[in-house]
Amino acid sequence: MSLNYSNQELHWNAHSLVQVAKKWRNLKEDFPLYLYSRKILQDRFQLFQKSFPKARIHFAVKSNHWQPLLKELKNLGSHVDVVSFGEAEAALEAGFTPEQILFSGVGKTKKELESAIKIQVYQINIEGDDELNRIIEIDQPVRVGLRWTPGLDAKTHPFIKTGHLDTKFGMSESDLLAMIEKIKKYPKIQLQGLSMHLGSQIQDMQDFKAAYLALKDLVNKCQTDFKNIDLGGGLGIFYESQDLNQDEKLLTEYKKVIDEVFFDSGLQILFEPGRFISARAGGLLTEVQAVKSTPKKKIIVVDAGMHQLIRPVLYEAYHGVFPLAESLKLEKADVVGPICESSDFLALDREVGQVQVKDLLWIADTGAYGSSMASRYNLRPEAKEVFIEDII
Ligand SMILES: Cc1ncc(COP(=O)(O)O)c(C=O)c1O
């Protein structure tokens, strides 16, 4: 349990957030603030790494592109998965080498492909024929993987499924087999393997198992001397619980699936985890600006909103909400942001302690798809980001 109350103060990874917030205020800094823990980030990365010691772990930069976090992961031995050349540049700036960069993503432009080929990234995962045609036009040595769509409707929010039929991502089996034949005519294009990404926040191991078994069959059908197999990211976490053992159990089950399916593949395995590594390593500190009572409910207006954390609005996603000062009396309230949109909320009908203006709330587990999805909507300032270890 990395989050708990002790002496009526919320503690995160054994640091009192009340004290941390005081220090932040003393530095004349504002809220909202994305706070990260180096320690938790390390633990999460190492947990994944220890489960798959022989695999290449490509952290999904889309989940968090904050430079100090990327640098930390680099030092821990991570590689990266990027979905735009902008993310590749962020990775290079953090010290990753092109050899550590896997370039995924639908709709890569010619310019992006030229840039990636110029610096010779480790692999470009091709998502369809138009992308391959652009690579052929560029006519330079390049290492590629082919992204396959398993046609499997994983149990997760519709907006974060990527492996079902009729998705914009990847290719069907027949298109992929045809592409292998086409690539043979272009000796500068070196086909290294197949890739897939089933979706995100997946907790059902049967979904992973079905997709990976089908991928393994496809590898055999391809009759190609592949070097690697890219299993994507997508492993979920239990946002509704602060008991990290539950995530760990899920990882153990995931490992079991991988070991069962791929123990004899002889291929280098690649992973692209984002959320599992970074989500628990961050939280958002936000200050209460107003407390309103309507005939039906209480509304807590805070200074963070959908411009800083869009997941609740976009995916009906759950994030724990905890007042920094423990309140024994819980009350149901909506926790909403300052943006001029009725859809701007962080939590609805949530049992939150009694809070007043200027109190601080902790929005838990925002280290993935928090700051990386932030926008300038309403021209509100960006939230700063800092490691807790750097201000205590
Ligand atoms: C291609 C690709 N790889 C990896 C990821 C990371 O997924 P997650 O953060 O769920 O592990 C995503 C996210 O959707 C993705 O689109």
Coordinates of C-alpha atoms and ligand atoms in Angstrom, one line a residue:
M1 CA 0.0 0.0 0.0
S2 CA 1.8 3.1 -1.1
L3 CA -1.0 5.5 -0.1
N4 CA -2.3 5.7 3.5
Y5 CA -3.3 8.1 6.3
S6 CA -1.0 8.4 9.2
N7 CA -1.5 11.0 12.0
Q8 CA -4.4 12.3 9.9
E9 CA -2.1 13.2 7.0
L10 CA -2.1 11.4 3.7
H11 CA 1.2 9.7 3.0
W12 CA 2.4 8.5 -0.3
N13 CA 5.3 6.1 -0.3
A14 CA 5.9 7.1 3.3
H15 CA 6.1 10.8 2.7
S16 CA 3.5 13.1 4.2
L17 CA 1.8 14.9 1.3
V18 CA 0.8 17.7 3.7
Q19 CA 4.5 18.4 4.3
V20 CA 5.3 18.1 0.7
A21 CA 2.5 20.6 -0.2
K22 CA 3.8 23.0 2.4
K23 CA 7.3 22.9 0.9
W24 CA 5.8 23.4 -2.6
R25 CA 3.9 26.5 -1.3
N26 CA 7.0 27.8 0.4
L27 CA 8.8 27.6 -3.0
K28 CA 6.1 30.1 -4.2
E29 CA 4.8 27.5 -6.5
D30 CA 1.2 26.9 -7.5
F31 CA -1.2 23.9 -7.8
P32 CA -2.2 21.8 -9.6
L33 CA 1.0 19.8 -9.5
Y34 CA 1.9 16.4 -11.0
L35 CA 3.9 14.7 -8.4
Y36 CA 6.0 11.6 -9.2
S37 CA 7.9 9.1 -7.2
R38 CA 11.2 7.9 -8.5
K39 CA 11.0 5.0 -6.0
I40 CA 7.7 3.8 -7.3
L41 CA 8.7 4.2 -10.9
Q42 CA 11.8 2.1 -10.3
D43 CA 9.8 -0.5 -8.4
R44 CA 7.3 -0.8 -11.2
F45 CA 9.9 -1.0 -14.0
Q46 CA 12.0 -3.5 -12.1
L47 CA 8.9 -5.6 -11.4
F48 CA 8.2 -5.8 -15.1
Q49 CA 11.9 -6.4 -15.9
K50 CA 12.3 -9.2 -13.4
S51 CA 9.2 -10.9 -14.8
F52 CA 10.7 -10.9 -18.3
P53 CA 14.5 -10.7 -17.9
K54 CA 15.2 -11.7 -21.5
A55 CA 12.7 -9.3 -23.1
R56 CA 13.3 -5.8 -24.5
I57 CA 11.0 -3.5 -22.6
H58 CA 10.0 -0.5 -24.7
F59 CA 8.3 2.0 -22.4
A60 CA 5.3 3.6 -24.2
V61 CA 6.2 7.3 -24.3
K62 CA 2.6 8.2 -25.1
S63 CA 1.7 7.4 -21.5
N64 CA 4.2 9.9 -20.1
H65 CA 6.8 12.0 -22.0
W66 CA 8.1 14.1 -19.0
Q67 CA 11.8 14.4 -19.6
P68 CA 13.0 13.5 -16.0
L69 CA 10.8 10.4 -16.0
L70 CA 12.1 9.3 -19.4
K71 CA 15.7 9.9 -18.2
E72 CA 15.0 7.8 -15.1
L73 CA 13.6 4.9 -17.1
K74 CA 16.6 5.1 -19.5
N75 CA 18.9 4.7 -16.5
L76 CA 16.9 1.7 -15.4
G77 CA 17.6 0.0 -18.7
S78 CA 14.3 0.7 -20.5
H79 CA 13.9 1.1 -24.3
V80 CA 11.1 3.1 -25.7
D81 CA 8.0 2.8 -27.9
V82 CA 7.0 6.0 -29.7
V83 CA 3.9 6.8 -31.8
S84 CA 5.2 10.0 -33.5
F85 CA 8.5 11.4 -34.4
G86 CA 7.9 14.1 -31.8
E87 CA 7.9 11.4 -29.2
A88 CA 11.1 10.0 -30.8
E89 CA 12.7 13.4 -30.4
A90 CA 11.6 13.5 -26.7
A91 CA 13.3 10.1 -26.2
L92 CA 16.5 11.2 -27.9
E93 CA 16.6 14.3 -25.8
A94 CA 16.3 12.1 -22.7
G95 CA 19.3 10.1 -23.8
F96 CA 17.8 7.1 -25.6
T97 CA 19.7 6.0 -28.7
P98 CA 18.0 5.3 -32.0
E99 CA 18.7 1.6 -31.5
Q100 CA 16.4 1.7 -28.4
I101 CA 13.5 3.2 -30.3
L102 CA 10.6 1.3 -31.6
F103 CA 8.3 3.4 -33.8
S104 CA 4.6 2.3 -33.7
G105 CA 1.4 4.1 -34.5
V106 CA -1.1 4.5 -37.3
G107 CA -0.7 7.3 -39.9
K108 CA 3.0 8.0 -39.8
T109 CA 3.7 10.8 -42.3
K110 CA 6.4 10.6 -45.0
K111 CA 8.4 13.2 -43.1
E112 CA 8.2 11.2 -39.9
L113 CA 9.3 8.1 -41.7
E114 CA 12.2 9.9 -43.4
S115 CA 13.4 11.2 -40.0
A116 CA 13.1 7.8 -38.3
I117 CA 14.9 6.0 -41.2
K118 CA 17.6 8.7 -41.3
I119 CA 18.5 8.1 -37.6
Q120 CA 18.0 4.3 -38.0
V121 CA 15.6 3.5 -35.3
Y122 CA 15.6 -0.1 -34.1
Q123 CA 12.3 -0.9 -35.9
I124 CA 9.3 0.7 -37.6
N125 CA 6.1 -1.2 -37.1
I126 CA 4.2 -0.9 -40.4
E127 CA 0.4 -0.6 -40.0
G128 CA -0.7 -0.9 -43.6
D129 CA 0.1 -0.8 -47.3
D130 CA 0.1 3.0 -47.7
E131 CA 2.8 3.3 -45.0
L132 CA 4.8 0.6 -46.7
N133 CA 4.5 2.5 -50.0
R134 CA 6.0 5.6 -48.3
I135 CA 8.9 3.5 -47.0
I136 CA 9.5 2.1 -50.5
E137 CA 9.6 5.6 -51.9
I138 CA 12.2 6.7 -49.3
D139 CA 14.3 3.8 -50.6
Q140 CA 16.8 3.5 -47.7
P141 CA 17.8 0.6 -45.5
V142 CA 15.2 0.2 -42.8
R143 CA 14.2 -2.5 -40.2
V144 CA 10.5 -3.1 -39.9
G145 CA 7.9 -5.1 -38.1
L146 CA 4.3 -5.7 -39.3
R147 CA 1.4 -4.9 -37.0
W148 CA -1.3 -7.5 -37.0
T149 CA -4.9 -7.0 -35.9
P150 CA -6.0 -10.1 -34.0
G151 CA -9.7 -9.3 -34.6
L152 CA -10.4 -9.8 -30.9
D153 CA -12.7 -7.6 -29.0
A154 CA -10.9 -7.2 -25.7
K155 CA -12.8 -6.4 -22.5
T156 CA -11.9 -2.8 -22.0
H157 CA -13.3 0.6 -22.7
P158 CA -14.3 0.9 -26.4
F159 CA -12.0 3.9 -26.9
I160 CA -8.9 2.0 -25.9
K161 CA -9.5 -1.2 -27.8
T162 CA -7.2 -1.6 -30.7
G163 CA -7.3 -5.3 -31.7
H164 CA -10.9 -5.7 -32.9
L165 CA -12.1 -6.1 -36.4
D166 CA -12.8 -2.8 -38.2
T167 CA -10.1 -1.0 -36.2
K168 CA -7.9 1.6 -37.8
F169 CA -4.9 -0.2 -36.3
G170 CA -2.8 -2.8 -38.0
M171 CA -3.6 -5.3 -40.7
S172 CA -5.6 -8.5 -41.2
E173 CA -3.9 -11.8 -41.6
S174 CA -4.4 -11.8 -45.4
D175 CA -3.1 -8.3 -45.9
L176 CA -0.1 -9.1 -43.7
L177 CA 0.8 -12.3 -45.6
A178 CA 0.5 -10.3 -48.9
M179 CA 2.8 -7.6 -47.4
I180 CA 5.4 -10.2 -46.6
E181 CA 5.5 -11.2 -50.3
K182 CA 5.7 -7.6 -51.4
I183 CA 8.5 -6.8 -49.0
K184 CA 10.6 -9.6 -50.5
K185 CA 11.0 -7.4 -53.6
Y186 CA 12.7 -4.7 -51.7
P187 CA 16.1 -5.8 -50.2
K188 CA 16.6 -2.6 -48.3
I189 CA 13.6 -3.4 -46.2
Q190 CA 14.6 -5.9 -43.5
L191 CA 11.6 -7.6 -41.9
Q192 CA 12.4 -8.3 -38.3
G193 CA 9.1 -9.6 -36.9
L194 CA 5.4 -9.2 -36.2
S195 CA 3.8 -6.9 -33.7
M196 CA 0.4 -6.5 -32.0
H197 CA -1.2 -4.3 -29.4
L198 CA -4.6 -5.6 -28.2
G199 CA -5.7 -2.4 -26.4
S200 CA -5.1 -0.8 -23.1
Q201 CA -6.1 -1.3 -19.4
I202 CA -6.7 -5.1 -20.1
Q203 CA -7.2 -7.2 -17.0
D204 CA -8.6 -10.4 -18.6
M205 CA -5.8 -12.8 -19.2
Q206 CA -8.0 -14.9 -21.5
D207 CA -8.1 -12.0 -23.9
F208 CA -4.3 -11.8 -24.0
K209 CA -3.9 -15.6 -24.2
A210 CA -6.3 -15.9 -27.2
A211 CA -4.6 -13.1 -29.0
Y212 CA -1.1 -14.4 -28.3
L213 CA -1.9 -18.0 -29.3
A214 CA -3.3 -16.6 -32.6
L215 CA -0.2 -14.5 -33.1
K216 CA 2.0 -17.5 -32.5
D217 CA 0.0 -19.5 -35.2
L218 CA 0.5 -16.6 -37.6
V219 CA 4.2 -16.5 -37.0
N220 CA 4.3 -20.1 -38.1
K221 CA 2.2 -19.4 -41.1
C222 CA 4.5 -16.7 -42.2
Q223 CA 7.4 -19.1 -42.8
T224 CA 9.8 -16.2 -42.4
D225 CA 13.0 -16.1 -40.4
F226 CA 11.9 -13.5 -37.8
K227 CA 14.2 -12.0 -35.3
N228 CA 11.6 -10.8 -32.8
I229 CA 7.9 -10.7 -31.8
D230 CA 6.4 -7.5 -30.3
L231 CA 3.6 -8.3 -27.9
G232 CA 2.6 -4.6 -27.4
G233 CA 1.5 -3.1 -24.1
G234 CA -1.9 -3.0 -22.5
L235 CA -1.5 -4.7 -19.1
G236 CA -4.0 -3.0 -16.8
I237 CA -3.9 -1.9 -13.2
F238 CA -6.6 -1.7 -10.5
Y239 CA -7.3 2.0 -10.2
E240 CA -10.1 1.4 -7.7
S241 CA -7.7 -0.1 -5.2
Q242 CA -4.5 1.2 -3.6
D243 CA -3.3 -2.3 -2.9
L244 CA -0.5 -2.7 -5.3
N245 CA -0.3 -6.4 -4.7
Q246 CA -3.3 -6.8 -6.9
D247 CA -1.3 -5.3 -9.9
E248 CA 1.5 -7.6 -9.0
K249 CA -0.8 -10.6 -9.1
L250 CA -2.0 -9.5 -12.5
L251 CA 1.6 -9.3 -13.8
T252 CA 2.3 -12.8 -12.5
E253 CA -0.8 -14.1 -14.4
Y254 CA 0.4 -12.2 -17.5
K255 CA 3.8 -13.7 -17.2
K256 CA 2.2 -17.2 -17.0
V257 CA 0.4 -16.6 -20.2
I258 CA 3.5 -15.4 -22.0
D259 CA 5.6 -18.3 -20.7
E260 CA 3.0 -20.8 -21.7
V261 CA 2.5 -19.4 -25.2
F262 CA 6.0 -18.3 -26.1
F263 CA 8.3 -20.6 -24.1
D264 CA 9.6 -22.4 -27.2
S265 CA 9.4 -19.5 -29.8
G266 CA 13.1 -18.8 -29.8
L267 CA 12.3 -15.2 -30.7
Q268 CA 13.4 -12.1 -28.9
I269 CA 10.2 -10.8 -27.2
L270 CA 9.4 -7.1 -27.1
F271 CA 6.9 -5.4 -24.8
E272 CA 5.5 -1.9 -25.0
P273 CA 4.1 -1.2 -21.5
G274 CA 3.0 2.3 -20.5
R275 CA 0.4 2.4 -17.8
F276 CA 1.7 -0.6 -15.8
I277 CA 5.0 1.2 -15.4
S278 CA 4.1 4.8 -14.9
A279 CA 0.5 5.1 -13.7
R280 CA 1.1 4.3 -10.0
A281 CA 4.3 6.5 -10.0
G282 CA 2.3 9.7 -10.2
G283 CA -0.5 11.7 -8.6
L284 CA -2.1 15.1 -9.1
L285 CA -2.3 17.6 -6.2
T286 CA -5.1 20.0 -6.7
E287 CA -6.5 22.9 -4.6
V288 CA -10.2 23.3 -3.8
Q289 CA -11.5 26.6 -5.2
A290 CA -15.2 26.3 -4.3
V291 CA -17.6 24.1 -2.5
K292 CA -21.2 24.3 -3.7
S293 CA -24.4 22.7 -2.6
T294 CA -27.2 22.1 -5.1
P295 CA -30.6 20.7 -4.2
K296 CA -29.3 17.2 -5.2
K297 CA -25.6 17.1 -4.5
K298 CA -22.4 18.7 -3.3
I299 CA -19.9 20.0 -5.9
I300 CA -16.2 20.5 -5.1
V301 CA -14.6 22.7 -7.7
V302 CA -10.8 22.2 -7.9
D303 CA -8.1 23.9 -10.0
A304 CA -7.3 20.7 -12.0
G305 CA -9.7 19.6 -14.7
M306 CA -10.0 17.9 -18.0
H307 CA -7.2 20.1 -19.4
Q308 CA -4.8 18.3 -17.1
L309 CA -6.5 14.9 -16.7
I310 CA -8.9 14.0 -19.4
R311 CA -9.2 10.3 -18.6
P312 CA -12.4 10.6 -16.4
V313 CA -14.2 12.5 -19.1
L314 CA -12.9 10.6 -22.1
Y315 CA -13.0 7.0 -20.8
E316 CA -15.2 7.3 -17.7
A317 CA -12.0 6.4 -16.0
Y318 CA -11.7 6.1 -12.2
H319 CA -9.1 7.8 -10.2
G320 CA -9.0 7.7 -6.4
V321 CA -9.7 11.1 -4.7
F322 CA -8.2 11.7 -1.3
P323 CA -8.1 14.9 0.8
L324 CA -4.6 15.5 2.2
A325 CA -6.0 16.0 5.7
E326 CA -7.9 13.0 6.8
S327 CA -11.6 13.6 7.3
L328 CA -13.6 11.1 9.2
K329 CA -16.9 12.2 7.9
L330 CA -17.4 11.2 4.3
E331 CA -19.8 13.0 2.0
K332 CA -20.8 12.2 -1.6
A333 CA -19.7 14.9 -4.0
D334 CA -18.8 15.6 -7.6
V335 CA -15.2 16.7 -8.0
V336 CA -15.1 19.0 -11.0
G337 CA -12.6 21.2 -12.7
P338 CA -12.6 24.9 -13.7
I339 CA -13.1 24.5 -17.4
C340 CA -16.2 26.0 -19.0
E341 CA -17.7 22.7 -20.0
S342 CA -20.3 20.7 -18.0
S343 CA -18.3 17.6 -19.0
D344 CA -15.3 18.8 -17.0
F345 CA -15.1 16.4 -14.0
L346 CA -12.5 14.3 -12.2
A347 CA -14.9 12.1 -10.2
L348 CA -18.7 11.9 -9.9
D349 CA -20.8 10.9 -6.9
R350 CA -17.7 10.1 -4.9
E351 CA -17.4 9.7 -1.1
V352 CA -14.9 12.4 -0.3
G353 CA -14.1 13.8 3.1
Q354 CA -15.4 17.2 4.1
V355 CA -13.2 19.8 2.4
Q356 CA -13.0 23.6 2.3
V357 CA -11.6 26.2 -0.1
K358 CA -7.8 26.0 -0.2
D359 CA -7.7 22.4 1.0
L360 CA -5.7 20.0 -1.2
L361 CA -6.9 16.8 -2.8
W362 CA -4.8 14.0 -4.2
I363 CA -6.0 12.5 -7.4
A364 CA -4.3 9.1 -7.5
D365 CA -2.5 7.1 -10.1
T366 CA -2.1 9.8 -12.8
G367 CA 1.4 8.9 -13.9
A368 CA 0.1 7.5 -17.2
Y369 CA -2.0 9.4 -19.7
G370 CA -2.2 12.4 -17.3
S371 CA 0.2 15.2 -18.3
S372 CA 0.9 13.6 -21.7
M373 CA -2.8 14.2 -22.7
A374 CA -3.0 17.7 -21.3
S375 CA -4.3 20.5 -23.4
R376 CA -4.3 24.3 -23.3
Y377 CA -8.1 24.5 -23.5
N378 CA -9.4 27.7 -21.8
L379 CA -5.7 28.8 -21.8
R380 CA -5.2 27.7 -18.2
P381 CA -1.6 27.2 -17.1
E382 CA 0.0 23.8 -17.5
A383 CA 0.5 21.8 -14.3
K384 CA 4.2 21.6 -13.2
E385 CA 5.8 18.2 -12.7
V386 CA 8.3 17.2 -10.1
F387 CA 9.7 14.1 -8.4
I388 CA 8.7 14.0 -4.7
E389 CA 12.3 13.0 -3.9
D390 CA 13.5 16.4 -5.2
I391 CA 11.4 18.5 -2.9
I392 CA 11.4 16.7 0.4
Ligands
LIG1 C1 0.9 0.8 -30.0 C2 0.8 0.9 -28.5 N1 1.8 0.4 -27.7 C3 1.7 0.5 -26.4 C4 0.7 1.2 -25.8 C5 0.8 1.3 -24.3 O1 -0.4 0.8 -23.7 P1 -0.5 0.7 -22.1 O2 -0.2 2.0 -21.5 O3 -1.9 0.2 -21.9 O4 0.5 -0.4 -21.6 C6 -0.3 1.8 -26.5 C7 -1.4 2.5 -25.9 O5 -2.5 2.4 -26.2 C8 -0.2 1.6 -27.9 O6 -1.1 2.2 -28.7

